[in-house]
PDB file of C-alpha atoms in Angstrom:
ATOM      1  CA  UNK A1218       0.000   0.000   0.000  1.00 84.00           C
ATOM      2  CA  UNK A1219       1.157   3.584  -0.641  1.00 87.00           C
ATOM      3  CA  UNK A1220       0.126   6.966   0.688  1.00 86.00           C
ATOM      4  CA  UNK A1221      -1.339   9.838  -1.343  1.00 85.00           C
ATOM      5  CA  UNK A1222      -1.030  13.569  -0.846  1.00 88.00           C
ATOM      6  CA  UNK A1223      -4.329  14.968   0.373  1.00 89.00           C
ATOM      7  CA  UNK A1224      -3.306  18.589   0.860  1.00 93.00           C
ATOM      8  CA  UNK A1225      -0.281  20.740   0.301  1.00 94.00           C
ATOM      9  CA  UNK A1226      -0.169  23.354   3.050  1.00 94.00           C
ATOM     10  CA  UNK A1227       1.472  26.710   2.354  1.00 93.00           C
ATOM     11  CA  UNK A1228       2.017  29.424   4.979  1.00 92.00           C
ATOM     12  CA  UNK A1229       0.998  32.779   3.566  1.00 92.00           C
ATOM     13  CA  UNK A1230       0.954  36.439   4.577  1.00 92.00           C
ATOM     14  CA  UNK A1231      -2.196  36.882   2.466  1.00 94.00           C
ATOM     15  CA  UNK A1232      -3.979  33.545   1.958  1.00 96.00           C
ATOM     16  CA  UNK A1233      -6.699  35.040  -0.274  1.00 96.00           C
ATOM     17  CA  UNK A1234      -4.156  36.618  -2.655  1.00 95.00           C
ATOM     18  CA  UNK A1235      -2.018  33.463  -2.731  1.00 95.00           C
ATOM     19  CA  UNK A1236      -5.059  31.262  -3.368  1.00 97.00           C
ATOM     20  CA  UNK A1237      -6.292  33.575  -6.105  1.00 97.00           C
ATOM     21  CA  UNK A1238      -2.890  33.459  -7.832  1.00 97.00           C
ATOM     22  CA  UNK A1239      -2.537  29.660  -7.649  1.00 96.00           C
ATOM     23  CA  UNK A1240      -6.163  29.035  -8.676  1.00 95.00           C
ATOM     24  CA  UNK A1241      -5.604  31.137 -11.806  1.00 95.00           C
ATOM     25  CA  UNK A1242      -2.145  29.668 -12.435  1.00 95.00           C
ATOM     26  CA  UNK A1243      -3.372  26.066 -12.282  1.00 93.00           C
ATOM     27  CA  UNK A1244      -6.922  26.450 -13.554  1.00 90.00           C
ATOM     28  CA  UNK A1245      -8.211  25.415 -10.107  1.00 92.00           C
ATOM     29  CA  UNK A1246     -10.959  27.012  -8.039  1.00 93.00           C
ATOM     30  CA  UNK A1247     -11.242  28.331  -4.503  1.00 96.00           C
ATOM     31  CA  UNK A1248     -13.302  25.758  -2.630  1.00 95.00           C
ATOM     32  CA  UNK A1249     -13.304  26.973   0.968  1.00 95.00           C
ATOM     33  CA  UNK A1250     -12.221  29.949   3.022  1.00 96.00           C
ATOM     34  CA  UNK A1251     -12.363  31.132   6.617  1.00 95.00           C
ATOM     35  CA  UNK A1252     -10.319  33.328   8.944  1.00 93.00           C
ATOM     36  CA  UNK A1253      -7.485  30.778   9.062  1.00 94.00           C
ATOM     37  CA  UNK A1254      -6.950  30.213   5.349  1.00 96.00           C
ATOM     38  CA  UNK A1255      -8.168  29.447   1.847  1.00 98.00           C
ATOM     39  CA  UNK A1256      -8.389  26.100   0.010  1.00 96.00           C
ATOM     40  CA  UNK A1257      -7.851  25.671  -3.730  1.00 95.00           C
ATOM     41  CA  UNK A1258      -8.729  22.465  -5.596  1.00 93.00           C
ATOM     42  CA  UNK A1259      -8.583  21.095  -9.104  1.00 90.00           C
ATOM     43  CA  UNK A1260      -9.376  17.627 -10.374  1.00 86.00           C
ATOM     44  CA  UNK A1261     -10.463  15.267  -7.556  1.00 85.00           C
ATOM     45  CA  UNK A1262      -7.320  13.174  -8.053  1.00 84.00           C
ATOM     46  CA  UNK A1263      -5.055  16.209  -7.468  1.00 88.00           C
ATOM     47  CA  UNK A1264      -4.111  17.395  -3.983  1.00 91.00           C
ATOM     48  CA  UNK A1265      -5.811  20.443  -2.512  1.00 94.00           C
ATOM     49  CA  UNK A1266      -3.641  23.512  -1.890  1.00 96.00           C
ATOM     50  CA  UNK A1267      -4.350  25.038   1.522  1.00 96.00           C
ATOM     51  CA  UNK A1268      -3.036  28.556   2.152  1.00 96.00           C
ATOM     52  CA  UNK A1269      -2.883  29.275   5.879  1.00 96.00           C
ATOM     53  CA  UNK A1270      -2.443  32.700   7.432  1.00 94.00           C
ATOM     54  CA  UNK A1271       1.020  33.184   8.887  1.00 92.00           C
ATOM     55  CA  UNK A1272       3.055  36.139  10.068  1.00 90.00           C
ATOM     56  CA  UNK A1273       6.334  34.272   9.512  1.00 85.00           C
ATOM     57  CA  UNK A1274       8.667  35.983   7.061  1.00 81.00           C
ATOM     58  CA  UNK A1275      10.284  33.829   4.371  1.00 76.00           C
ATOM     59  CA  UNK A1276      14.062  34.166   4.759  1.00 79.00           C
ATOM     60  CA  UNK A1277      15.583  31.286   2.809  1.00 80.00           C
ATOM     61  CA  UNK A1278      15.104  29.171  -0.282  1.00 77.00           C
ATOM     62  CA  UNK A1279      12.105  26.846  -0.113  1.00 77.00           C
ATOM     63  CA  UNK A1280      13.005  23.294   0.889  1.00 79.00           C
ATOM     64  CA  UNK A1281      10.036  22.076  -1.159  1.00 85.00           C
ATOM     65  CA  UNK A1282       8.749  23.690  -4.329  1.00 89.00           C
ATOM     66  CA  UNK A1283       6.323  23.018  -7.153  1.00 92.00           C
ATOM     67  CA  UNK A1284       7.345  22.375 -10.748  1.00 94.00           C
ATOM     68  CA  UNK A1285       4.735  23.803 -13.115  1.00 94.00           C
ATOM     69  CA  UNK A1286       4.480  22.412 -16.656  1.00 94.00           C
ATOM     70  CA  UNK A1287       2.744  24.048 -19.594  1.00 95.00           C
ATOM     71  CA  UNK A1288      -0.098  22.070 -21.128  1.00 92.00           C
ATOM     72  CA  UNK A1289      -0.501  21.012 -24.747  1.00 92.00           C
ATOM     73  CA  UNK A1290      -0.734  24.030 -27.047  1.00 94.00           C
ATOM     74  CA  UNK A1291       1.607  26.310 -25.075  1.00 95.00           C
ATOM     75  CA  UNK A1292       5.305  26.589 -24.286  1.00 96.00           C
ATOM     76  CA  UNK A1293       7.410  27.211 -21.208  1.00 96.00           C
ATOM     77  CA  UNK A1294       8.081  30.812 -22.246  1.00 95.00           C
ATOM     78  CA  UNK A1295       4.391  31.496 -22.911  1.00 97.00           C
ATOM     79  CA  UNK A1296       3.578  30.029 -19.492  1.00 96.00           C
ATOM     80  CA  UNK A1297       6.217  32.253 -17.847  1.00 97.00           C
ATOM     81  CA  UNK A1298       4.625  35.323 -19.460  1.00 97.00           C
ATOM     82  CA  UNK A1299       1.138  34.236 -18.354  1.00 97.00           C
ATOM     83  CA  UNK A1300       2.292  33.675 -14.778  1.00 97.00           C
ATOM     84  CA  UNK A1301       4.041  37.056 -14.702  1.00 98.00           C
ATOM     85  CA  UNK A1302       0.767  38.668 -15.775  1.00 98.00           C
ATOM     86  CA  UNK A1303      -0.891  36.943 -12.789  1.00 97.00           C
ATOM     87  CA  UNK A1304       1.681  38.390 -10.364  1.00 97.00           C
ATOM     88  CA  UNK A1305       4.616  35.966 -10.345  1.00 97.00           C
ATOM     89  CA  UNK A1306       8.175  37.277 -10.575  1.00 97.00           C
ATOM     90  CA  UNK A1307      10.952  35.719 -12.637  1.00 96.00           C
ATOM     91  CA  UNK A1308      13.841  34.889 -10.298  1.00 94.00           C
ATOM     92  CA  UNK A1309      16.174  33.377 -12.922  1.00 86.00           C
ATOM     93  CA  UNK A1310      17.375  30.046 -14.176  1.00 85.00           C
ATOM     94  CA  UNK A1311      20.743  28.293 -14.226  1.00 85.00           C
ATOM     95  CA  UNK A1312      22.753  28.623 -17.461  1.00 86.00           C
ATOM     96  CA  UNK A1313      21.448  26.148 -20.029  1.00 87.00           C
ATOM     97  CA  UNK A1314      18.580  24.990 -17.802  1.00 91.00           C
ATOM     98  CA  UNK A1315      15.311  23.875 -19.341  1.00 93.00           C
ATOM     99  CA  UNK A1316      13.349  25.510 -16.515  1.00 95.00           C
ATOM    100  CA  UNK A1317      12.726  29.025 -15.239  1.00 96.00           C
ATOM    101  CA  UNK A1318      12.687  29.805 -11.514  1.00 95.00           C
ATOM    102  CA  UNK A1319       9.855  32.099 -10.455  1.00 96.00           C
ATOM    103  CA  UNK A1320       8.306  33.307  -7.193  1.00 95.00           C
ATOM    104  CA  UNK A1321       4.625  33.619  -6.387  1.00 94.00           C
ATOM    105  CA  UNK A1322       3.230  36.815  -4.800  1.00 92.00           C
ATOM    106  CA  UNK A1323       4.260  35.495  -1.349  1.00 90.00           C
ATOM    107  CA  UNK A1324       7.848  34.913  -2.511  1.00 90.00           C
ATOM    108  CA  UNK A1325       7.613  31.120  -2.688  1.00 91.00           C
ATOM    109  CA  UNK A1326       9.821  29.782  -5.456  1.00 92.00           C
ATOM    110  CA  UNK A1327       8.527  27.421  -8.119  1.00 94.00           C
ATOM    111  CA  UNK A1328       9.872  26.293 -11.478  1.00 95.00           C
ATOM    112  CA  UNK A1329       8.262  26.430 -14.890  1.00 96.00           C
ATOM    113  CA  UNK A1330       9.468  23.405 -16.822  1.00 96.00           C
ATOM    114  CA  UNK A1331       9.835  22.940 -20.559  1.00 95.00           C
ATOM    115  CA  UNK A1332       8.038  19.570 -20.392  1.00 94.00           C
ATOM    116  CA  UNK A1333       4.550  19.883 -21.887  1.00 94.00           C
ATOM    117  CA  UNK A1334       1.783  17.823 -20.252  1.00 90.00           C
ATOM    118  CA  UNK A1335      -1.817  17.088 -21.185  1.00 86.00           C
ATOM    119  CA  UNK A1336      -4.363  19.066 -19.163  1.00 82.00           C
ATOM    120  CA  UNK A1337      -6.002  17.449 -16.155  1.00 74.00           C
ATOM    121  CA  UNK A1338      -7.484  14.942 -15.694  1.00 67.00           C
ATOM    122  CA  UNK A1339      -5.611  13.023 -18.377  1.00 57.00           C
ATOM    123  CA  UNK A1340      -2.867  10.880 -16.822  1.00 53.00           C
ATOM    124  CA  UNK A1341       0.685  11.858 -17.626  1.00 51.00           C
ATOM    125  CA  UNK A1342       2.678   9.356 -15.566  1.00 49.00           C
ATOM    126  CA  UNK A1343       2.838   5.660 -16.241  1.00 45.00           C
ATOM    127  CA  UNK A1344       2.594   3.454 -13.123  1.00 42.00           C
TER     128      UNK A1344
END
């Protein structure tokens, strides 16, 4: 037996703004909100993103980050432009890398990969 990710929890200075960004970035929707945070969900097989209110200040590189892949019909560079329009900031990328490092409005790093995937819910990994 194996485990599955149910939620990915992200501390946030502004959970509503973070949830709004990630919902738009991933084509998800805000599914729940209260004074403690905001939940964002996509396809039922995908984990929920839960943005919790926190006053902690991010000081170092994330120890865990998301890799975002463009879907069929778009490219990495088009996806980078789209995410910048939503409020992400381009941080850089190593020389010759096939990915671009970005930060969300809370400063959390993520990468935009050059690998193109089918949109959800089509499977893209083989067991």
